[in-house]
Amino acid sequence: MLQSPPETSTQSTRYTAICTDGTRIACHRFGQGSRTPIILTHGTFSSHQGCQGLAQHLALCGYDVWAFDWRGHGASDTPTAQYDFETVALQDVPAVKELVKRETQTAKSIWLAHSGGGLVMAMWMARHPDQANQDVLGLGMLATQANQAAALTAHRQKIENMAGWLADMDIIPARALGVGSDPESAHLMRQWCRWNLSGAFHGAQGFDYLAALPSLHMPVLTLAGAGDHFVAPPQGCFGFANAFGSTDKTLVQCGKSYGFLEDYEHGRILASSSARKEIWPRVADWVSKHV
C-alpha cells in the first residue's frame, strides 16, 4: 500500500562536503530518521529546494534524507573553472557520499534523483561499479534520460539551435530559458546537447557510460512523465533504465492512461500538488521495499 503524504513538514540542517578540488558542496539533512539514509539530488537549473517536498515526505516516513546542491547551485560554491555533468559526478557525488557515510556511520544508502541528477549519480556508479553495487541499495530516477531527446526532427532542430546559442557562453543566467530557478553551466548544457544529437553518452577520453551501465546491479526505479515530450520522453527514460544490469527494475509511465491524475510534464513529476498525492508516496513505497 502506498505511504500517504504527511500533512506536516520537517526542517533541514545544512552540512558541507568538501570535494577533492576544494569545492564546498551544501548538503541539507531533513530529519534524522533511524531508517536507511537516502541521498537525493536535483537536475539542471535547480537546487535542493526543487526536491524539498519529496525530501520532507521521506523524512516524515522515518528516513534520514540528504539533499545536496550541485556546485554552482543553491548554497554550494560556484567554481571559477568550467564544469559539466562529469565534474558533478566525479567530484560532488563522492564528496556527498563520504559525508553521509561519516555522519550516519553507514556506507549503505538509497539514491534518488530528478532529471540530470540521475545522470550524475549513474555516471559515478558506472566509474565505480564494485563500490556502487556494494553501497547503493537502489537508484530511483524521475524523468532521467541521457541521449534520446532528439528523436523527433523538431526536437533535433531545437537542440541544434540551443547548442549554437550556448557556443560562446559560460553561465546561462537564471530563467534565461524559462525553466528552473538557478543559473546553469553552459559547458554542462553543451555536453547534454552533444549526447542527444549524437545518440552517444560519452565522457572524458571517450568513456562510454551506456556500455558501463550493465555492470550495475542495484534495483532501479524509473518514473517517466507521459507529458514530458522533449527533455526526458518516456522512451528515453526507459531506454536508459534498461541499460542497467539489474534484474529488479520498476518502469512506470506516469499519465492519465495509466491511472495517474495527469500526464506529468518534466518538472511536475517532482514538484506539484499531484506529485505530492501520488508520486511521492509511490517513491516512498519503492524505497520501503529496498532498504
XYZ file of N, CA, C and O in Angstrom, residues 18-210:
772
model
N 33.325 18.512 1.189
C 34.458 19.127 0.503
C 34.959 18.195 -0.592
O 35.352 17.055 -0.324
N 34.939 18.676 -1.832
C 35.418 17.880 -2.962
C 36.948 17.872 -2.986
O 37.596 18.706 -2.352
N 37.514 16.956 -3.721
C 38.974 16.880 -3.799
C 39.580 18.107 -4.470
O 40.756 18.400 -4.279
N 38.778 18.849 -5.245
C 39.288 20.079 -5.848
C 39.023 21.299 -4.969
O 39.265 22.434 -5.373
N 38.524 21.065 -3.749
C 38.308 22.136 -2.789
C 36.929 22.766 -2.821
O 36.602 23.585 -1.954
N 36.096 22.421 -3.780
C 34.755 22.994 -3.876
C 33.899 22.507 -2.709
O 33.879 21.316 -2.381
N 33.173 23.425 -2.089
C 32.305 23.110 -0.954
C 30.877 22.886 -1.452
O 30.309 23.748 -2.115
N 30.349 21.730 -1.113
C 29.012 21.334 -1.553
C 28.054 21.374 -0.371
O 28.293 20.727 0.657
N 26.981 22.137 -0.518
C 25.981 22.244 0.542
C 25.074 21.014 0.546
O 24.510 20.653 -0.489
N 24.956 20.389 1.710
C 24.102 19.213 1.879
C 23.068 19.529 2.954
O 23.407 20.040 4.020
N 21.835 19.207 2.673
C 20.733 19.566 3.563
C 20.104 18.274 4.089
O 19.590 17.471 3.311
N 20.149 18.129 5.411
C 19.662 16.908 6.051
C 18.262 17.150 6.616
O 18.070 18.033 7.452
N 17.324 16.364 6.142
C 15.937 16.501 6.570
C 15.631 15.437 7.613
O 15.642 14.246 7.312
N 15.354 15.899 8.829
C 15.122 14.951 9.898
C 16.396 14.171 10.182
O 17.436 14.425 9.611
N 16.335 13.254 11.054
C 17.449 12.337 11.282
C 16.863 10.985 11.638
O 17.102 10.437 12.705
N 16.054 10.502 10.713
C 15.373 9.243 10.939
C 16.326 8.097 11.171
O 17.514 8.150 10.814
N 15.820 7.054 11.755
C 16.640 5.883 12.085
C 16.743 4.908 10.923
O 17.520 3.960 10.979
N 15.965 5.163 9.851
C 15.962 4.228 8.736
C 17.090 4.568 7.758
O 17.759 5.583 7.867
N 17.317 3.690 6.813
C 18.411 3.808 5.844
C 18.505 5.213 5.250
O 17.502 5.760 4.800
N 19.709 5.819 5.230
C 19.834 7.156 4.641
C 19.523 7.155 3.152
O 19.795 6.198 2.429
N 18.946 8.274 2.728
C 18.619 8.495 1.323
C 19.367 9.728 0.852
O 19.318 10.775 1.505
N 20.053 9.616 -0.275
C 20.741 10.756 -0.884
C 19.948 11.167 -2.111
O 19.710 10.373 -3.013
N 19.536 12.431 -2.136
C 18.624 12.913 -3.159
C 19.254 14.118 -3.862
O 19.848 14.968 -3.209
N 19.127 14.172 -5.195
C 19.668 15.336 -5.892
C 18.760 15.838 -7.001
O 17.963 15.092 -7.561
N 18.922 17.123 -7.262
C 18.153 17.834 -8.281
C 18.790 17.653 -9.655
O 19.818 16.986 -9.809
N 18.182 18.295 -10.655
C 18.731 18.308 -12.001
C 19.209 19.694 -12.382
O 19.504 20.524 -11.522
N 19.291 19.973 -13.669
C 19.811 21.246 -14.157
C 18.865 22.403 -13.811
O 17.671 22.205 -13.610
N 19.429 23.607 -13.749
C 18.673 24.834 -13.478
C 17.890 24.752 -12.174
O 16.816 25.331 -12.054
N 18.409 24.042 -11.187
C 17.664 23.843 -9.954
C 18.606 23.801 -8.764
O 19.796 24.081 -8.876
N 18.066 23.468 -7.612
C 18.836 23.294 -6.388
C 18.098 22.284 -5.525
O 17.058 21.751 -5.938
N 18.582 22.071 -4.318
C 17.919 21.101 -3.445
C 16.483 21.514 -3.143
O 15.646 20.666 -2.799
N 16.176 22.801 -3.273
C 14.821 23.257 -2.963
C 13.780 22.633 -3.892
O 12.623 22.466 -3.504
N 14.187 22.298 -5.112
C 13.260 21.629 -6.016
C 12.871 20.249 -5.533
O 11.821 19.721 -5.907
N 13.727 19.643 -4.714
C 13.495 18.296 -4.185
C 12.955 18.325 -2.762
O 12.746 17.268 -2.155
N 12.759 19.522 -2.225
C 12.456 19.660 -0.808
C 11.172 18.954 -0.396
O 11.116 18.320 0.665
N 10.133 19.029 -1.227
C 8.879 18.378 -0.881
C 9.034 16.876 -0.741
O 8.591 16.276 0.249
N 9.699 16.247 -1.715
C 9.933 14.807 -1.655
C 10.828 14.456 -0.473
O 10.599 13.471 0.228
N 11.850 15.288 -0.235
C 12.763 15.037 0.883
C 12.014 15.073 2.214
O 12.215 14.211 3.086
N 11.146 16.059 2.395
C 10.379 16.154 3.633
C 9.421 14.979 3.791
O 9.258 14.437 4.895
N 8.807 14.582 2.690
C 7.903 13.437 2.738
C 8.649 12.188 3.221
O 8.180 11.470 4.111
N 9.812 11.934 2.664
C 10.577 10.746 3.033
C 11.090 10.834 4.463
O 11.133 9.837 5.181
N 11.477 12.056 4.887
C 11.930 12.227 6.270
C 10.801 11.917 7.243
O 11.011 11.276 8.283
N 9.596 12.346 6.911
C 8.454 12.088 7.778
C 7.999 10.631 7.724
O 7.220 10.184 8.564
N 8.511 9.900 6.742
C 8.283 8.446 6.690
C 9.339 7.707 7.516
O 9.332 6.471 7.571
N 10.264 8.458 8.116
C 11.245 7.856 9.019
C 12.635 7.706 8.472
O 13.491 7.089 9.115
N 12.908 8.274 7.293
C 14.226 8.127 6.686
C 15.136 9.311 7.021
O 14.670 10.422 7.310
N 16.423 9.055 6.962
C 17.455 10.079 7.136
C 17.777 10.586 5.732
O 18.485 9.918 4.972
N 17.257 11.748 5.370
C 17.287 12.211 3.979
C 18.297 13.343 3.807
O 18.280 14.328 4.554
N 19.128 13.213 2.783
C 20.137 14.213 2.452
C 19.914 14.686 1.017
O 19.879 13.874 0.098
N 19.757 15.985 0.844
C 19.613 16.561 -0.496
C 20.739 17.568 -0.693
O 20.952 18.435 0.157
N 21.466 17.456 -1.801
C 22.610 18.353 -1.986
C 22.452 19.244 -3.203
O 21.697 18.957 -4.129
N 23.155 20.385 -3.147
C 23.212 21.335 -4.246
C 24.459 21.069 -5.069
O 25.568 21.022 -4.521
N 24.289 20.897 -6.384
C 25.477 20.801 -7.237
C 26.337 22.049 -7.060
O 25.841 23.112 -6.660
N 27.593 21.950 -7.422
C 28.440 23.142 -7.486
C 27.783 24.167 -8.420
O 27.181 23.812 -9.444
N 27.870 25.427 -8.031
C 27.250 26.464 -8.831
C 25.755 26.591 -8.636
O 25.107 27.373 -9.324
N 25.191 25.845 -7.697
C 23.749 25.851 -7.455
C 23.479 26.027 -5.958
O 24.302 25.635 -5.119
N 22.324 26.590 -5.644
C 21.927 26.711 -4.254
C 22.986 27.356 -3.399
O 23.537 28.405 -3.737
N 23.317 26.704 -2.282
C 24.286 27.244 -1.331
C 25.696 26.689 -1.536
O 26.592 26.969 -0.740
N 25.912 25.917 -2.589
C 27.252 25.385 -2.866
C 28.140 26.432 -3.520
O 27.658 27.434 -4.056
N 29.444 26.192 -3.471
C 30.395 27.089 -4.125
C 30.147 27.154 -5.626
O 29.756 26.155 -6.246
N 30.407 28.329 -6.190
C 30.421 28.482 -7.643
C 31.876 28.515 -8.086
O 32.582 29.486 -7.826
N 32.364 27.454 -8.704
C 33.774 27.411 -9.093
C 34.079 28.372 -10.231
O 33.195 28.712 -11.025
N 35.330 28.812 -10.295
C 35.731 29.703 -11.381
C 35.976 28.924 -12.665
O 35.822 29.460 -13.762
N 36.356 27.661 -12.548
C 36.628 26.836 -13.728
C 35.323 26.284 -14.294
O 34.326 26.137 -13.588
N 35.329 25.991 -15.595
C 34.161 25.377 -16.217
C 33.902 23.997 -15.606
O 34.830 23.304 -15.194
N 32.643 23.623 -15.574
C 32.298 22.292 -15.075
C 31.154 21.729 -15.885
O 30.406 22.459 -16.530
N 31.043 20.409 -15.869
C 29.989 19.735 -16.620
C 29.402 18.610 -15.781
O 29.678 18.495 -14.578
N 28.580 17.777 -16.415
C 27.980 16.661 -15.691
C 29.046 15.770 -15.060
O 28.891 15.295 -13.935
N 30.108 15.558 -15.791
C 31.149 14.661 -15.297
C 31.841 15.225 -14.065
O 32.199 14.483 -13.147
N 32.015 16.543 -14.018
C 32.598 17.167 -12.834
C 31.718 16.913 -11.620
O 32.203 16.546 -10.539
N 30.423 17.135 -11.780
C 29.493 16.912 -10.680
C 29.514 15.439 -10.265
O 29.526 15.101 -9.074
N 29.547 14.546 -11.250
C 29.524 13.105 -10.964
C 30.774 12.635 -10.243
O 30.699 11.824 -9.317
N 31.928 13.126 -10.658
C 33.191 12.597 -10.137
C 33.790 13.419 -9.008
O 34.763 12.988 -8.367
N 33.227 14.589 -8.744
C 33.681 15.418 -7.632
C 32.601 15.555 -6.554
O 32.803 15.176 -5.403
N 31.447 16.081 -6.945
C 30.402 16.376 -5.960
C 29.798 15.110 -5.353
O 29.645 15.011 -4.133
N 29.442 14.155 -6.203
C 28.759 12.946 -5.723
C 29.592 12.173 -4.699
O 29.091 11.844 -3.615
N 30.875 11.853 -4.972
C 31.624 11.106 -3.961
C 31.862 11.892 -2.674
O 31.923 11.296 -1.587
N 31.978 13.221 -2.775
C 32.157 14.027 -1.562
C 30.917 13.938 -0.685
O 31.011 13.807 0.547
N 29.741 13.994 -1.303
C 28.494 13.882 -0.551
C 28.354 12.478 0.031
O 27.970 12.306 1.198
N 28.688 11.485 -0.755
C 28.605 10.099 -0.282
C 29.460 9.894 0.972
O 29.020 9.264 1.938
N 30.656 10.454 0.962
C 31.549 10.294 2.110
C 31.040 11.065 3.320
O 31.188 10.612 4.461
N 30.461 12.231 3.098
C 29.885 12.991 4.210
C 28.757 12.206 4.869
O 28.699 12.086 6.099
N 27.854 11.677 4.065
C 26.730 10.910 4.601
C 27.237 9.671 5.339
O 26.749 9.335 6.432
N 28.228 9.022 4.782
C 28.811 7.847 5.441
C 29.388 8.214 6.797
O 29.187 7.505 7.799
N 30.103 9.332 6.856
C 30.730 9.764 8.114
C 29.683 10.135 9.164
O 29.813 9.773 10.337
N 28.641 10.830 8.747
C 27.649 11.313 9.703
C 26.679 10.229 10.150
O 26.148 10.288 11.269
N 26.407 9.264 9.302
C 25.431 8.222 9.638
C 26.088 6.916 10.077
O 25.394 6.009 10.534
N 27.406 6.830 9.877
C 28.151 5.624 10.237
C 27.705 4.408 9.439
O 27.756 3.269 9.924
N 27.248 4.646 8.214
C 26.946 3.536 7.314
C 27.232 3.950 5.878
O 26.976 5.089 5.498
N 27.780 3.016 5.117
C 28.055 3.282 3.704
C 26.840 2.984 2.841
O 26.759 3.422 1.694
N 25.880 2.253 3.397
C 24.705 1.851 2.634
C 23.714 3.003 2.529
O 23.448 3.701 3.510
N 23.145 3.192 1.356
C 22.148 4.247 1.180
C 21.349 3.975 -0.082
O 21.739 3.165 -0.929
N 20.230 4.667 -0.188
C 19.430 4.643 -1.411
C 19.579 6.009 -2.069
O 19.597 7.040 -1.398
N 19.712 6.039 -3.388
C 19.913 7.278 -4.130
C 18.674 7.574 -4.973
O 18.159 6.695 -5.674
N 18.224 8.818 -4.904
C 17.077 9.270 -5.681
C 17.442 10.556 -6.413
O 18.199 11.376 -5.891
N 16.900 10.741 -7.610
C 17.282 11.918 -8.388
C 16.207 12.312 -9.378
O 15.419 11.482 -9.836
N 16.222 13.583 -9.716
C 15.354 14.103 -10.767
C 16.201 14.511 -11.964
O 17.252 15.121 -11.808
N 15.774 14.133 -13.153
C 16.361 14.602 -14.414
C 17.870 14.353 -14.468
O 18.326 13.234 -14.286
N 18.659 15.415 -14.701
C 20.107 15.264 -14.804
C 20.772 14.772 -13.547
O 21.907 14.284 -13.580
N 20.070 14.869 -12.413
C 20.611 14.311 -11.181
C 20.801 12.809 -11.289
O 21.737 12.239 -10.729
N 19.881 12.161 -12.023
C 20.029 10.722 -12.241
C 21.243 10.404 -13.089
O 21.896 9.370 -12.905
N 21.572 11.306 -14.020
C 22.754 11.100 -14.859
C 24.029 11.157 -14.037
O 24.903 10.300 -14.172
N 24.162 12.176 -13.172
C 25.412 12.304 -12.422
C 25.579 11.146 -11.447
O 26.700 10.649 -11.236
N 24.481 10.678 -10.868
C 24.585 9.527 -9.970
C 24.983 8.274 -10.749
O 25.861 7.514 -10.332
N 24.349 8.057 -11.893
C 24.669 6.889 -12.712
C 26.099 6.953 -13.240
O 26.772 5.919 -13.367
N 26.576 8.150 -13.554
C 27.945 8.302 -14.066
C 28.969 7.923 -12.994
O 29.954 7.242 -13.291
N 28.728 8.357 -11.757
C 29.646 7.946 -10.690
C 29.611 6.427 -10.530
O 30.655 5.776 -10.399
N 28.416 5.854 -10.544
C 28.290 4.401 -10.392
C 29.021 3.662 -11.512
O 29.701 2.655 -11.271
N 28.875 4.162 -12.735
C 29.499 3.499 -13.875
C 31.024 3.513 -13.767
O 31.690 2.590 -14.245
N 31.561 4.549 -13.156
C 33.011 4.644 -12.961
C 33.490 3.804 -11.779
O 34.660 3.461 -11.699
N 32.584 3.476 -10.851
C 32.941 2.736 -9.639
C 31.926 1.611 -9.400
O 31.243 1.595 -8.374
N 31.808 0.685 -10.326
C 30.734 -0.326 -10.231
C 30.811 -1.216 -8.997
O 29.773 -1.534 -8.409
N 32.003 -1.613 -8.605
C 32.106 -2.502 -7.444
C 31.618 -1.804 -6.179
O 30.852 -2.378 -5.393
N 32.062 -0.573 -5.987
C 31.638 0.175 -4.802
C 30.153 0.491 -4.861
O 29.440 0.411 -3.857
N 29.662 0.844 -6.041
C 28.242 1.164 -6.192
C 27.370 -0.050 -5.891
O 26.367 0.049 -5.170
N 27.736 -1.194 -6.422
C 26.940 -2.402 -6.192
C 26.939 -2.801 -4.722
O 25.977 -3.396 -4.229
N 27.986 -2.461 -4.019
C 28.091 -2.800 -2.604
C 27.324 -1.817 -1.722
O 26.669 -2.220 -0.759
N 27.399 -0.529 -2.059
C 26.892 0.505 -1.150
C 25.512 1.050 -1.501
O 24.796 1.522 -0.616
N 25.138 1.049 -2.779
C 23.877 1.668 -3.190
C 22.787 0.597 -3.224
O 22.828 -0.318 -4.050
N 21.823 0.729 -2.332
C 20.772 -0.282 -2.218
C 19.699 -0.132 -3.283
O 18.903 -1.046 -3.492
N 19.664 1.010 -3.955
C 18.697 1.229 -5.021
C 18.879 2.611 -5.608
O 19.331 3.537 -4.927
N 18.545 2.752 -6.879
C 18.610 4.043 -7.574
C 17.233 4.354 -8.132
O 16.717 3.617 -8.978
N 16.632 5.443 -7.652
C 15.342 5.880 -8.157
C 15.508 7.138 -8.988
O 16.144 8.096 -8.541
N 14.945 7.148 -10.190
C 15.101 8.284 -11.101
C 13.746 8.769 -11.585
O 12.915 7.975 -12.024
N 13.549 10.075 -11.523
C 12.347 10.703 -12.042
C 12.732 11.528 -13.253
O 13.551 12.449 -13.155
N 12.207 11.164 -14.415
C 12.439 11.916 -15.654
C 13.919 12.034 -16.001
O 14.425 13.122 -16.245
N 14.606 10.903 -16.043
C 16.034 10.875 -16.369
C 16.282 10.128 -17.669
O 15.891 8.972 -17.807
N 16.922 10.785 -18.613
C 17.382 10.136 -19.837
C 18.666 10.837 -20.278
O 18.937 11.971 -19.881
N 19.443 10.181 -21.111
C 20.759 10.715 -21.462
C 20.909 11.161 -22.904
O 21.611 12.132 -23.186
N 20.300 10.460 -23.846
C 20.695 10.670 -25.243
C 19.573 10.502 -26.273
O 19.849 10.259 -27.442
N 18.322 10.651 -25.836
C 17.223 10.412 -26.780
C 16.227 11.568 -26.872
O 15.065 11.371 -27.228
N 16.685 12.782 -26.596
C 15.790 13.937 -26.681
C 15.632 14.450 -28.106
O 14.767 15.285 -28.373
N 16.471 13.970 -29.033
C 16.434 14.481 -30.412
C 15.787 13.495 -31.382
O 16.049 13.549 -32.581
N 14.937 12.633 -30.869
C 14.339 11.608 -31.724
C 13.448 12.214 -32.809
O 13.392 11.712 -33.938
N 12.759 13.288 -32.486
C 11.899 13.968 -33.464
C 12.671 15.084 -34.160
O 13.501 15.751 -33.553
N 12.376 15.298 -35.440
C 13.083 16.321 -36.215
C 12.977 17.695 -35.561
O 13.976 18.433 -35.461
N 11.802 18.050 -35.087
C 11.608 19.355 -34.453
C 12.447 19.491 -33.191
O 13.005 20.564 -32.913
N 12.574 18.408 -32.458
C 13.367 18.443 -31.237
C 14.858 18.515 -31.560
O 15.626 19.201 -30.872
N 15.287 17.815 -32.592
C 16.685 17.888 -33.015
C 17.044 19.317 -33.404
O 18.102 19.828 -33.024
N 16.162 19.958 -34.145
C 16.416 21.340 -34.547
C 16.486 22.247 -33.324
O 17.328 23.150 -33.251
N 15.643 21.997 -32.366
C 15.630 22.799 -31.139
C 16.957 22.655 -30.390
O 17.516 23.648 -29.898
N 17.468 21.431 -30.324
C 18.736 21.202 -29.624
C 19.899 21.802 -30.403
O 20.832 22.374 -29.821
N 19.865 21.689 -31.717
C 20.912 22.306 -32.534
C 20.928 23.819 -32.341
O 22.002 24.438 -32.221
N 19.763 24.420 -32.291
C 19.675 25.858 -32.057
C 20.208 26.219 -30.670
O 20.904 27.231 -30.496
N 19.872 25.384 -29.689
C 20.344 25.626 -28.337
C 21.863 25.545 -28.271
O 22.525 26.388 -27.647
N 22.430 24.527 -28.919
C 23.882 24.362 -28.922
C 24.573 25.575 -29.540
O 25.614 26.035 -29.049
N 24.004 26.104 -30.618
C 24.574 27.288 -31.238
C 24.489 28.498 -30.334
O 25.434 29.300 -30.239
N 23.378 28.648 -29.652
C 23.178 29.772 -28.738
C 24.153 29.711 -27.562
O 24.626 30.736 -27.065
N 24.488 28.491 -27.130
C 25.364 28.299 -25.977
C 26.847 28.393 -26.315
O 27.677 28.440 -25.405
N 27.176 28.429 -27.588
C 28.567 28.274 -28.028
C 29.536 29.223 -27.344
O 30.662 28.841 -27.001
N 29.149 30.476 -27.131
C 30.065 31.467 -26.572
C 29.714 31.855 -25.142
O 30.165 32.896 -24.648
N 28.935 31.044 -24.465
C 28.517 31.355 -23.097
C 29.292 30.524 -22.088
O 29.778 29.433 -22.398
N 29.413 31.050 -20.878
C 29.976 30.298 -19.763
C 28.888 29.894 -18.767
O 28.819 28.748 -18.340
N 28.054 30.858 -18.406
C 26.961 30.604 -17.465
C 25.655 31.071 -18.085
O 25.562 32.176 -18.619
N 24.643 30.228 -18.019
C 23.320 30.592 -18.516
C 22.575 31.263 -17.361
O 22.374 30.642 -16.313
N 22.178 32.523 -17.492
C 21.505 33.223 -16.389
C 20.239 32.501 -15.954
O 19.587 31.814 -16.735
N 19.927 32.669 -14.689
C 18.716 32.053 -14.154
C 17.504 32.458 -14.970
O 17.344 33.614 -15.335
N 16.679 31.482 -15.284
C 15.426 31.664 -16.008
C 15.613 32.131 -17.449
O 14.650 32.536 -18.107
N 16.838 32.088 -17.974
C 17.067 32.528 -19.360
C 16.301 31.668 -20.354
O 15.907 32.141 -21.419
N 16.113 30.400 -20.027
C 15.360 29.509 -20.906
C 13.916 29.332 -20.441
O 13.177 28.524 -20.989
N 13.550 30.101 -19.424
C 12.186 29.987 -18.921
C 11.956 28.739 -18.096
O 10.813 28.314 -17.911
N 13.041 28.129 -17.607
C 12.910 26.935 -16.780
C 13.815 27.066 -15.561
O 14.887 27.660 -15.626
N 13.366 26.520 -14.443
C 14.220 26.434 -13.276
C 14.422 27.723 -12.518
O 13.900 28.782 -12.855
N 15.255 27.625 -11.476
C 15.479 28.723 -10.545
C 16.924 29.164 -10.465
O 17.207 30.271 -10.010
N 17.855 28.308 -10.897
C 19.275 28.595 -10.718
C 19.993 28.714 -12.054
O 19.627 28.040 -13.029
N 21.051 29.518 -12.104
C 21.861 29.572 -13.327
C 22.522 28.224 -13.579
O 22.678 27.423 -12.655
N 22.878 27.974 -14.817
C 23.465 26.684 -15.174
C 24.737 26.874 -15.990
O 24.902 27.873 -16.701
N 25.611 25.923 -15.884
C 26.854 25.913 -16.653
C 26.548 25.663 -18.133
O 25.954 24.645 -18.490
N 26.982 26.585 -18.994
C 26.787 26.391 -20.434
C 27.624 25.215 -20.922
O 27.222 24.500 -21.850
N 28.778 24.999 -20.300
C 29.634 23.862 -20.646
C 28.882 22.558 -20.404
O 28.927 21.634 -21.225
N 28.156 22.509 -19.297
C 27.373 21.326 -18.953
C 26.236 21.124 -19.947
O 25.994 20.010 -20.425
N 25.547 22.201 -20.305
C 24.425 22.075 -21.229
C 24.884 21.754 -22.655
O 24.171 21.083 -23.403
N 26.064 22.219 -23.031
C 26.600 21.828 -24.346
C 26.859 20.331 -24.384
O 26.672 19.682 -25.417
N 27.291 19.781 -23.253
C 27.503 18.339 -23.155
C 26.179 17.593 -23.357
O 26.116 16.598 -24.089
N 25.111 18.093 -22.721
C 23.787 17.478 -22.887
C 23.361 17.527 -24.351
O 22.826 16.547 -24.883
N 23.606 18.653 -25.007
C 23.261 18.774 -26.428
C 24.029 17.750 -27.262
O 23.455 17.093 -28.143
N 25.316 17.586 -27.001
C 26.129 16.625 -27.759
C 25.611 15.202 -27.587
O 25.514 14.449 -28.557
N 25.312 14.838 -26.358
C 24.824 13.487 -26.106
C 23.554 13.204 -26.891
O 23.404 12.137 -27.493
N 22.634 14.148 -26.887
C 21.352 13.911 -27.530
C 21.414 14.028 -29.045
O 20.689 13.323 -29.749
N 22.280 14.860 -29.563
C 22.432 14.965 -31.017
C 23.180 13.768 -31.594
O 22.893 13.315 -32.701
N 24.133 13.248 -30.833
C 24.951 12.131 -31.323
C 24.341 10.770 -30.996
O 24.649 9.774 -31.651
N 23.507 10.729 -29.980
C 22.972 9.450 -29.531
C 23.936 8.689 -28.655
O 23.650 7.575 -28.219
N 25.104 9.285 -28.383
C 26.120 8.652 -27.537
C 26.085 9.278 -26.149
O 25.596 10.395 -25.972
N 26.612 8.562 -25.184
C 26.681 9.051 -23.806
C 28.121 8.872 -23.341
O 28.425 7.983 -22.562
N 28.999 9.716 -23.883
C 30.433 9.574 -23.658
C 30.972 10.687 -22.771
O 30.537 11.839 -22.860
N 31.947 10.334 -21.953
C 32.610 11.300 -21.099
C 34.022 11.568 -21.563
O 34.359 11.388 -22.738
N 34.852 12.003 -20.627
C 36.237 12.323 -20.934
C 36.972 11.095 -21.466
O 36.723 9.969 -21.043
N 37.868 11.348 -22.395
C 38.645 10.282 -23.039
C 37.741 9.212 -23.662
O 38.140 8.046 -23.790
N 36.528 9.610 -24.019
C 35.628 8.704 -24.725
C 34.982 7.632 -23.875
O 34.430 6.662 -24.421
N 35.026 7.776 -22.546
C 34.411 6.760 -21.682
C 32.938 6.599 -22.042
O 32.172 7.553 -22.041
N 32.525 5.372 -22.334
C 31.165 5.080 -22.768
C 30.324 4.670 -21.562
O 30.392 3.534 -21.090
N 29.520 5.613 -21.084
C 28.726 5.334 -19.889
C 27.638 4.301 -20.137
O 27.380 3.441 -19.274
N 26.991 4.355 -21.282
C 25.953 3.365 -21.560
C 26.520 1.954 -21.576
O 25.892 1.007 -21.096
